PDB file of C-alpha atoms and ligand atoms in Angstrom:
ATOM      1  CA  MET A   1      10.697  14.952   1.828  1.00  0.00           C
ATOM      2  CA  THR A   2      11.961  11.524   0.780  1.00  0.00           C
ATOM      3  CA  VAL A   3      12.146   9.306  -2.318  1.00  0.00           C
ATOM      4  CA  GLN A   4       9.486   7.120  -3.872  1.00  0.00           C
ATOM      5  CA  GLY A   5      10.488   3.716  -2.524  1.00  0.00           C
ATOM      6  CA  GLU A   6       8.522   1.392  -4.791  1.00  0.00           C
ATOM      7  CA  GLY A   7       7.493   0.763  -8.368  1.00  0.00           C
ATOM      8  CA  PRO A   8       8.221   2.533 -11.662  1.00  0.00           C
ATOM      9  CA  SER A   9       9.377   5.802 -10.034  1.00  0.00           C
ATOM     10  CA  ALA A  10      11.516   4.230  -7.302  1.00  0.00           C
ATOM     11  CA  GLY A  11      14.379   6.460  -6.239  1.00  0.00           C
ATOM     12  CA  GLN A  12      12.832   9.738  -7.399  1.00  0.00           C
ATOM     13  CA  ARG A  13      12.663  12.634  -4.949  1.00  0.00           C
ATOM     14  CA  CYS A  14       9.195  13.354  -3.710  1.00  0.00           C
ATOM     15  CA  ALA A  15       6.970  14.375  -0.829  1.00  0.00           C
ATOM     16  CA  PHE A  16       4.366  12.034   0.625  1.00  0.00           C
ATOM     17  CA  VAL A  17       0.802  12.745   1.679  1.00  0.00           C
ATOM     18  CA  ARG A  18      -0.405   9.872   3.843  1.00  0.00           C
ATOM     19  CA  LEU A  19      -4.168   9.655   4.260  1.00  0.00           C
ATOM     20  CA  GLY A  20      -5.977   7.801   7.020  1.00  0.00           C
ATOM     21  CA  GLY A  21      -8.601   5.084   6.698  1.00  0.00           C
ATOM     22  CA  CYS A  22      -8.664   1.908   4.610  1.00  0.00           C
ATOM     23  CA  ASN A  23     -11.431  -0.326   3.288  1.00  0.00           C
ATOM     24  CA  LEU A  24      -9.215  -3.447   3.628  1.00  0.00           C
ATOM     25  CA  SER A  25      -7.406  -4.878   6.654  1.00  0.00           C
ATOM     26  CA  CYS A  26      -4.341  -6.728   5.347  1.00  0.00           C
ATOM     27  CA  ARG A  27      -2.768  -8.670   8.192  1.00  0.00           C
ATOM     28  CA  TRP A  28       0.806  -7.720   7.190  1.00  0.00           C
ATOM     29  CA  CYS A  29      -0.017  -4.033   6.506  1.00  0.00           C
ATOM     30  CA  ASP A  30       3.017  -1.823   7.153  1.00  0.00           C
ATOM     31  CA  THR A  31       0.908   1.271   7.840  1.00  0.00           C
ATOM     32  CA  PRO A  32      -1.624  -0.052  10.382  1.00  0.00           C
ATOM     33  CA  TYR A  33      -1.500   3.280  12.201  1.00  0.00           C
ATOM     34  CA  THR A  34      -3.593   4.722   9.360  1.00  0.00           C
ATOM     35  CA  TRP A  35      -6.594   2.436   9.937  1.00  0.00           C
ATOM     36  CA  ASP A  36      -6.207  -0.298  12.567  1.00  0.00           C
ATOM     37  CA  TRP A  37      -8.157   1.074  15.520  1.00  0.00           C
ATOM     38  CA  THR A  38      -8.957  -2.410  16.947  1.00  0.00           C
ATOM     39  CA  GLY A  39      -5.675  -4.348  16.645  1.00  0.00           C
ATOM     40  CA  VAL A  40      -6.720  -6.846  13.951  1.00  0.00           C
ATOM     41  CA  GLY A  41      -3.353  -6.656  12.124  1.00  0.00           C
ATOM     42  CA  ASP A  42      -0.278  -8.842  12.760  1.00  0.00           C
ATOM     43  CA  SER A  43       1.091  -6.436  15.359  1.00  0.00           C
ATOM     44  CA  GLY A  44      -2.067  -6.645  17.454  1.00  0.00           C
ATOM     45  CA  VAL A  45      -1.691  -2.945  18.255  1.00  0.00           C
ATOM     46  CA  ALA A  46      -4.890  -0.887  18.367  1.00  0.00           C
ATOM     47  CA  TYR A  47      -3.912   2.597  17.227  1.00  0.00           C
ATOM     48  CA  ASP A  48      -5.724   5.681  18.454  1.00  0.00           C
ATOM     49  CA  PRO A  49      -7.331   7.689  15.622  1.00  0.00           C
ATOM     50  CA  ARG A  50      -7.268  10.814  17.802  1.00  0.00           C
ATOM     51  CA  ARG A  51      -3.474  10.607  17.838  1.00  0.00           C
ATOM     52  CA  GLU A  52      -2.920   9.359  14.288  1.00  0.00           C
ATOM     53  CA  LEU A  53      -5.339  11.447  12.206  1.00  0.00           C
ATOM     54  CA  HIS A  54      -4.848  15.183  11.665  1.00  0.00           C
ATOM     55  CA  PRO A  55      -7.538  16.736   9.442  1.00  0.00           C
ATOM     56  CA  LEU A  56      -6.143  19.572   7.324  1.00  0.00           C
ATOM     57  CA  PRO A  57      -7.700  21.811   4.635  1.00  0.00           C
ATOM     58  CA  TRP A  58      -6.306  20.934   1.211  1.00  0.00           C
ATOM     59  CA  ARG A  59      -4.851  24.448   0.800  1.00  0.00           C
ATOM     60  CA  GLU A  60      -2.694  23.925   3.859  1.00  0.00           C
ATOM     61  CA  VAL A  61      -1.517  20.555   2.549  1.00  0.00           C
ATOM     62  CA  PHE A  62      -0.712  22.232  -0.777  1.00  0.00           C
ATOM     63  CA  GLY A  63       1.292  24.962   0.932  1.00  0.00           C
ATOM     64  CA  ARG A  64       3.310  22.454   2.944  1.00  0.00           C
ATOM     65  CA  LEU A  65       4.036  20.403  -0.190  1.00  0.00           C
ATOM     66  CA  LEU A  66       5.259  23.455  -2.118  1.00  0.00           C
ATOM     67  CA  ALA A  67       7.731  24.190   0.663  1.00  0.00           C
ATOM     68  CA  TYR A  68       9.504  20.869   0.007  1.00  0.00           C
ATOM     69  CA  ARG A  69      10.484  22.008  -3.509  1.00  0.00           C
ATOM     70  CA  VAL A  70      10.298  18.498  -4.974  1.00  0.00           C
ATOM     71  CA  PRO A  71       9.094  17.588  -8.482  1.00  0.00           C
ATOM     72  CA  MET A  72       6.752  14.783  -7.421  1.00  0.00           C
ATOM     73  CA  VAL A  73       4.056  14.178  -4.800  1.00  0.00           C
ATOM     74  CA  VAL A  74       2.927  10.670  -3.804  1.00  0.00           C
ATOM     75  CA  VAL A  75      -0.462  10.267  -2.150  1.00  0.00           C
ATOM     76  CA  SER A  76      -0.644   7.095  -0.107  1.00  0.00           C
ATOM     77  CA  GLY A  77      -2.524   5.671   2.844  1.00  0.00           C
ATOM     78  CA  GLY A  78      -4.477   3.850   4.025  1.00  0.00           C
ATOM     79  CA  GLU A  79      -6.611   3.920   0.910  1.00  0.00           C
ATOM     80  CA  PRO A  80      -6.470   7.398  -0.696  1.00  0.00           C
ATOM     81  CA  LEU A  81      -9.347   6.807  -3.107  1.00  0.00           C
ATOM     82  CA  SER A  82     -11.697   6.436  -0.134  1.00  0.00           C
ATOM     83  CA  GLN A  83     -11.583  10.242   0.040  1.00  0.00           C
ATOM     84  CA  GLN A  84     -10.823  11.026  -3.585  1.00  0.00           C
ATOM     85  CA  SER A  85     -13.390  13.809  -3.969  1.00  0.00           C
ATOM     86  CA  ARG A  86     -11.329  15.788  -1.446  1.00  0.00           C
ATOM     87  CA  LEU A  87      -8.169  15.000  -3.396  1.00  0.00           C
ATOM     88  CA  VAL A  88      -9.383  16.590  -6.632  1.00  0.00           C
ATOM     89  CA  PRO A  89      -8.614  20.254  -5.731  1.00  0.00           C
ATOM     90  CA  LEU A  90      -5.196  19.293  -4.349  1.00  0.00           C
ATOM     91  CA  VAL A  91      -4.326  17.342  -7.499  1.00  0.00           C
ATOM     92  CA  ARG A  92      -5.486  20.245  -9.692  1.00  0.00           C
ATOM     93  CA  ALA A  93      -3.339  22.702  -7.736  1.00  0.00           C
ATOM     94  CA  LEU A  94      -0.272  20.441  -7.831  1.00  0.00           C
ATOM     95  CA  ALA A  95      -0.670  19.806 -11.556  1.00  0.00           C
ATOM     96  CA  GLY A  96      -0.892  23.578 -12.008  1.00  0.00           C
ATOM     97  CA  THR A  97       2.498  24.015 -10.383  1.00  0.00           C
ATOM     98  CA  GLY A  98       4.059  21.371 -12.627  1.00  0.00           C
ATOM     99  CA  HIS A  99       4.238  18.529 -10.108  1.00  0.00           C
ATOM    100  CA  ARG A 100       3.984  14.900 -11.104  1.00  0.00           C
ATOM    101  CA  ILE A 101       1.479  13.118  -8.902  1.00  0.00           C
ATOM    102  CA  GLU A 102       1.190   9.441  -8.023  1.00  0.00           C
ATOM    103  CA  ILE A 103      -1.603   7.810  -6.050  1.00  0.00           C
ATOM    104  CA  GLU A 104      -1.021   4.484  -4.322  1.00  0.00           C
ATOM    105  CA  THR A 105      -4.230   2.463  -4.200  1.00  0.00           C
ATOM    106  CA  ASN A 106      -5.350  -1.070  -3.390  1.00  0.00           C
ATOM    107  CA  GLY A 107      -7.418  -1.180  -6.595  1.00  0.00           C
ATOM    108  CA  THR A 108     -10.856  -1.659  -5.039  1.00  0.00           C
ATOM    109  CA  ILE A 109     -12.282   1.794  -5.831  1.00  0.00           C
ATOM    110  CA  ALA A 110     -12.757   3.224  -9.336  1.00  0.00           C
ATOM    111  CA  PRO A 111     -11.117   6.633  -9.774  1.00  0.00           C
ATOM    112  CA  ARG A 112     -13.058   9.827 -10.367  1.00  0.00           C
ATOM    113  CA  PRO A 113     -12.744  11.160 -13.952  1.00  0.00           C
ATOM    114  CA  GLU A 114     -11.004  14.316 -12.686  1.00  0.00           C
ATOM    115  CA  LEU A 115      -8.060  12.212 -11.481  1.00  0.00           C
ATOM    116  CA  VAL A 116      -7.690  10.080 -14.608  1.00  0.00           C
ATOM    117  CA  GLY A 117      -4.862  11.433 -16.744  1.00  0.00           C
ATOM    118  CA  ALA A 118      -3.797  13.852 -14.006  1.00  0.00           C
ATOM    119  CA  VAL A 119      -2.007  11.268 -11.864  1.00  0.00           C
ATOM    120  CA  ARG A 120      -0.284   7.907 -12.158  1.00  0.00           C
ATOM    121  CA  PHE A 121      -2.078   5.192 -10.233  1.00  0.00           C
ATOM    122  CA  ASN A 122       0.188   2.624  -8.594  1.00  0.00           C
ATOM    123  CA  VAL A 123      -2.345  -0.131  -8.017  1.00  0.00           C
ATOM    124  CA  SER A 124      -1.570  -2.879  -5.533  1.00  0.00           C
ATOM    125  CA  PRO A 125      -4.226  -5.621  -5.659  1.00  0.00           C
ATOM    126  CA  LYS A 126      -3.966  -7.885  -2.632  1.00  0.00           C
ATOM    127  CA  LEU A 127      -3.303 -11.645  -2.702  1.00  0.00           C
ATOM    128  CA  ALA A 128      -4.917 -14.266  -0.463  1.00  0.00           C
ATOM    129  CA  HIS A 129      -2.104 -13.972   2.107  1.00  0.00           C
ATOM    130  CA  SER A 130      -3.408 -10.490   2.986  1.00  0.00           C
ATOM    131  CA  GLY A 131      -6.275 -12.215   4.807  1.00  0.00           C
ATOM    132  CA  ASP A 132      -8.863 -10.014   3.072  1.00  0.00           C
ATOM    133  CA  PRO A 133     -11.800 -11.904   1.468  1.00  0.00           C
ATOM    134  CA  GLN A 134     -11.491 -12.152  -2.321  1.00  0.00           C
ATOM    135  CA  ALA A 135     -14.742 -10.274  -2.944  1.00  0.00           C
ATOM    136  CA  ARG A 136     -13.388  -7.281  -1.023  1.00  0.00           C
ATOM    137  CA  ARG A 137      -9.831  -7.237  -2.374  1.00  0.00           C
ATOM    138  CA  LEU A 138     -10.557  -7.875  -6.097  1.00  0.00           C
ATOM    139  CA  VAL A 139     -13.247  -5.599  -7.549  1.00  0.00           C
ATOM    140  CA  PRO A 140     -13.427  -6.158 -11.336  1.00  0.00           C
ATOM    141  CA  GLY A 141     -14.974  -2.783 -12.240  1.00  0.00           C
ATOM    142  CA  ALA A 142     -12.422  -0.834 -10.222  1.00  0.00           C
ATOM    143  CA  LEU A 143      -9.490  -2.806 -11.652  1.00  0.00           C
ATOM    144  CA  ALA A 144     -10.765  -2.237 -15.199  1.00  0.00           C
ATOM    145  CA  ALA A 145     -11.183   1.511 -14.633  1.00  0.00           C
ATOM    146  CA  LEU A 146      -7.710   1.828 -13.140  1.00  0.00           C
ATOM    147  CA  ALA A 147      -6.168  -0.307 -15.912  1.00  0.00           C
ATOM    148  CA  ALA A 148      -7.681   2.057 -18.482  1.00  0.00           C
ATOM    149  CA  ALA A 149      -6.102   5.150 -16.883  1.00  0.00           C
ATOM    150  CA  PRO A 150      -2.915   6.383 -18.626  1.00  0.00           C
ATOM    151  CA  GLY A 151       0.311   5.340 -16.914  1.00  0.00           C
ATOM    152  CA  THR A 152      -1.173   2.919 -14.387  1.00  0.00           C
ATOM    153  CA  ALA A 153       1.178   0.299 -12.950  1.00  0.00           C
ATOM    154  CA  PHE A 154       0.092  -2.806 -11.028  1.00  0.00           C
ATOM    155  CA  LYS A 155       2.289  -3.741  -8.092  1.00  0.00           C
ATOM    156  CA  PHE A 156       1.874  -7.040  -6.266  1.00  0.00           C
ATOM    157  CA  VAL A 157       3.346  -7.764  -2.830  1.00  0.00           C
ATOM    158  CA  CYS A 158       4.753 -11.324  -2.878  1.00  0.00           C
ATOM    159  CA  ARG A 159       6.698 -13.557  -0.517  1.00  0.00           C
ATOM    160  CA  THR A 160       7.388 -16.735  -2.464  1.00  0.00           C
ATOM    161  CA  ALA A 161       7.496 -17.985  -6.037  1.00  0.00           C
ATOM    162  CA  ALA A 162       4.145 -19.694  -5.362  1.00  0.00           C
ATOM    163  CA  ASP A 163       2.587 -16.237  -4.922  1.00  0.00           C
ATOM    164  CA  LEU A 164       3.531 -15.504  -8.533  1.00  0.00           C
ATOM    165  CA  ASP A 165       1.088 -18.139  -9.778  1.00  0.00           C
ATOM    166  CA  GLU A 166      -1.686 -16.277  -7.975  1.00  0.00           C
ATOM    167  CA  VAL A 167      -0.539 -13.015  -9.565  1.00  0.00           C
ATOM    168  CA  ALA A 168      -0.573 -14.643 -13.016  1.00  0.00           C
ATOM    169  CA  SER A 169      -4.123 -15.825 -12.449  1.00  0.00           C
ATOM    170  CA  ILE A 170      -5.308 -12.334 -11.386  1.00  0.00           C
ATOM    171  CA  VAL A 171      -3.496 -10.640 -14.268  1.00  0.00           C
ATOM    172  CA  GLU A 172      -5.018 -13.003 -16.798  1.00  0.00           C
ATOM    173  CA  ARG A 173      -8.534 -12.890 -15.325  1.00  0.00           C
ATOM    174  CA  HIS A 174      -8.677  -9.085 -15.176  1.00  0.00           C
ATOM    175  CA  GLY A 175      -6.467  -8.239 -18.170  1.00  0.00           C
ATOM    176  CA  ILE A 176      -4.278  -5.851 -16.180  1.00  0.00           C
ATOM    177  CA  GLY A 177      -0.686  -4.650 -16.506  1.00  0.00           C
ATOM    178  CA  PRO A 178       2.112  -3.678 -16.619  1.00  0.00           C
ATOM    179  CA  VAL A 179       3.071  -5.845 -13.641  1.00  0.00           C
ATOM    180  CA  TRP A 180       5.604  -5.026 -10.937  1.00  0.00           C
ATOM    181  CA  ILE A 181       6.475  -7.588  -8.289  1.00  0.00           C
ATOM    182  CA  MET A 182       7.571  -6.268  -4.907  1.00  0.00           C
ATOM    183  CA  PRO A 183       8.849  -8.507  -2.099  1.00  0.00           C
ATOM    184  CA  GLU A 184       7.083  -8.231   1.208  1.00  0.00           C
ATOM    185  CA  GLY A 185       9.386  -7.016   3.955  1.00  0.00           C
ATOM    186  CA  ARG A 186       9.013  -4.594   6.836  1.00  0.00           C
ATOM    187  CA  VAL A 187      12.691  -4.868   7.830  1.00  0.00           C
ATOM    188  CA  PRO A 188      15.734  -5.016   5.496  1.00  0.00           C
ATOM    189  CA  GLN A 189      16.597  -8.670   6.242  1.00  0.00           C
ATOM    190  CA  GLU A 190      13.085  -9.891   5.418  1.00  0.00           C
ATOM    191  CA  LEU A 191      12.948  -7.707   2.290  1.00  0.00           C
ATOM    192  CA  ASP A 192      16.347  -8.959   1.103  1.00  0.00           C
ATOM    193  CA  ARG A 193      15.418 -12.618   1.665  1.00  0.00           C
ATOM    194  CA  ASN A 194      12.123 -12.338  -0.231  1.00  0.00           C
ATOM    195  CA  LEU A 195      13.715 -10.303  -3.059  1.00  0.00           C
ATOM    196  CA  ARG A 196      16.291 -13.042  -3.649  1.00  0.00           C
ATOM    197  CA  ALA A 197      13.600 -15.731  -3.569  1.00  0.00           C
ATOM    198  CA  LEU A 198      11.547 -13.962  -6.237  1.00  0.00           C
ATOM    199  CA  ALA A 199      13.987 -12.262  -8.618  1.00  0.00           C
ATOM    200  CA  ASP A 200      14.785 -15.026 -11.128  1.00  0.00           C
ATOM    201  CA  GLU A 201      11.189 -16.159 -11.493  1.00  0.00           C
ATOM    202  CA  VAL A 202       9.907 -12.584 -11.933  1.00  0.00           C
ATOM    203  CA  VAL A 203      12.350 -11.939 -14.761  1.00  0.00           C
ATOM    204  CA  ALA A 204      11.540 -15.300 -16.359  1.00  0.00           C
ATOM    205  CA  ARG A 205       7.834 -14.418 -16.380  1.00  0.00           C
ATOM    206  CA  GLY A 206       8.530 -11.123 -18.174  1.00  0.00           C
ATOM    207  CA  TRP A 207       7.450  -8.886 -15.298  1.00  0.00           C
ATOM    208  CA  ASN A 208       9.152  -5.948 -13.598  1.00  0.00           C
ATOM    209  CA  LEU A 209      10.821  -6.196 -10.193  1.00  0.00           C
ATOM    210  CA  THR A 210      10.929  -3.528  -7.511  1.00  0.00           C
ATOM    211  CA  THR A 211      12.360  -3.440  -4.054  1.00  0.00           C
ATOM    212  CA  ARG A 212      11.293  -1.127  -1.217  1.00  0.00           C
ATOM    213  CA  LEU A 213      14.079   1.459  -1.166  1.00  0.00           C
ATOM    214  CA  HIS A 214      12.870   3.213   1.983  1.00  0.00           C
ATOM    215  CA  ILE A 215      13.014  -0.071   3.940  1.00  0.00           C
ATOM    216  CA  ALA A 216      16.440  -0.967   2.524  1.00  0.00           C
ATOM    217  CA  ALA A 217      17.800   2.507   3.302  1.00  0.00           C
ATOM    218  CA  TRP A 218      16.060   3.459   6.538  1.00  0.00           C
ATOM    219  CA  GLY A 219      14.389   0.340   7.944  1.00  0.00           C
ATOM    220  CA  ASN A 220      10.867   0.298   9.333  1.00  0.00           C
ATOM    221  CA  ARG A 221      10.705   3.934  10.420  1.00  0.00           C
ATOM    222  CA  ARG A 222       7.675   6.173  10.276  1.00  0.00           C
ATOM    223  CA  GLY A 223       7.864   9.599   8.658  1.00  0.00           C
ATOM    224  CA  ILE A 224      10.257   8.502   5.891  1.00  0.00           C
TER     225      ILE A 224
HETATM  226  S1  SF4 B 301      -4.804  -1.965   1.446  1.00  0.00           S
HETATM  227 FE1  SF4 B 301      -2.797  -1.104   1.977  1.00  0.00          FE
HETATM  228  S2  SF4 B 301      -3.193   0.345   3.668  1.00  0.00           S
HETATM  229 FE2  SF4 B 301      -5.026  -0.957   3.455  1.00  0.00          FE
HETATM  230  S3  SF4 B 301      -4.704  -2.589   4.938  1.00  0.00           S
HETATM  231 FE3  SF4 B 301      -3.921  -3.339   2.950  1.00  0.00          FE
HETATM  232  S4  SF4 B 301      -1.723  -2.837   2.939  1.00  0.00           S
HETATM  233 FE4  SF4 B 301      -2.694  -1.624   4.592  1.00  0.00          FE
END
């Protein structure tokens, strides 16, 4: 049990489901233990999937989530939509018990119809500084499908004001929004520095600003 740390629902109590596997390999990824089995990320650490991944039937995940007694569940990763067909029964069950559900996604995979309207998608398209090739990180059909889903928010990880020009170009080209800008930062000092560098320009451009509450409150700890 924790709080949603980022985006439109920041600060709200929730439980997290973190899924393994990702179709991108962002060099600054803060959850490399979900996908980086060869050490290609900034840390250079090759994580062991036998230690990191724990397959569970969705009914067991559902039961564990109910025990937290929180109003919201956030599904994150990795890239959750890589295994979205297996998410459908869990989302249906959670919606049936009155939970709000958010799915964090990198925006490269179109959502299944069963998920549209049942969840909020927090879409985080990646900029060039992720190191992922543009053709892999920006998929027009997937962005359009996610933009059309009710409640979707687009959240961009930025370091400098120059990154905001790249965001503006993506937003204009793909016709997506609303936009949230989130400073990159895996430790509080880095997060604070980047937040200060971005804040004025984000407001001036008419976008929303979010921090990363879990980093500010607890630092770079797993399991938060
Ligand atoms: S898309 Fe997300 S989980 Fe995947 S590598 Fe990039 S930051 Fe990490």
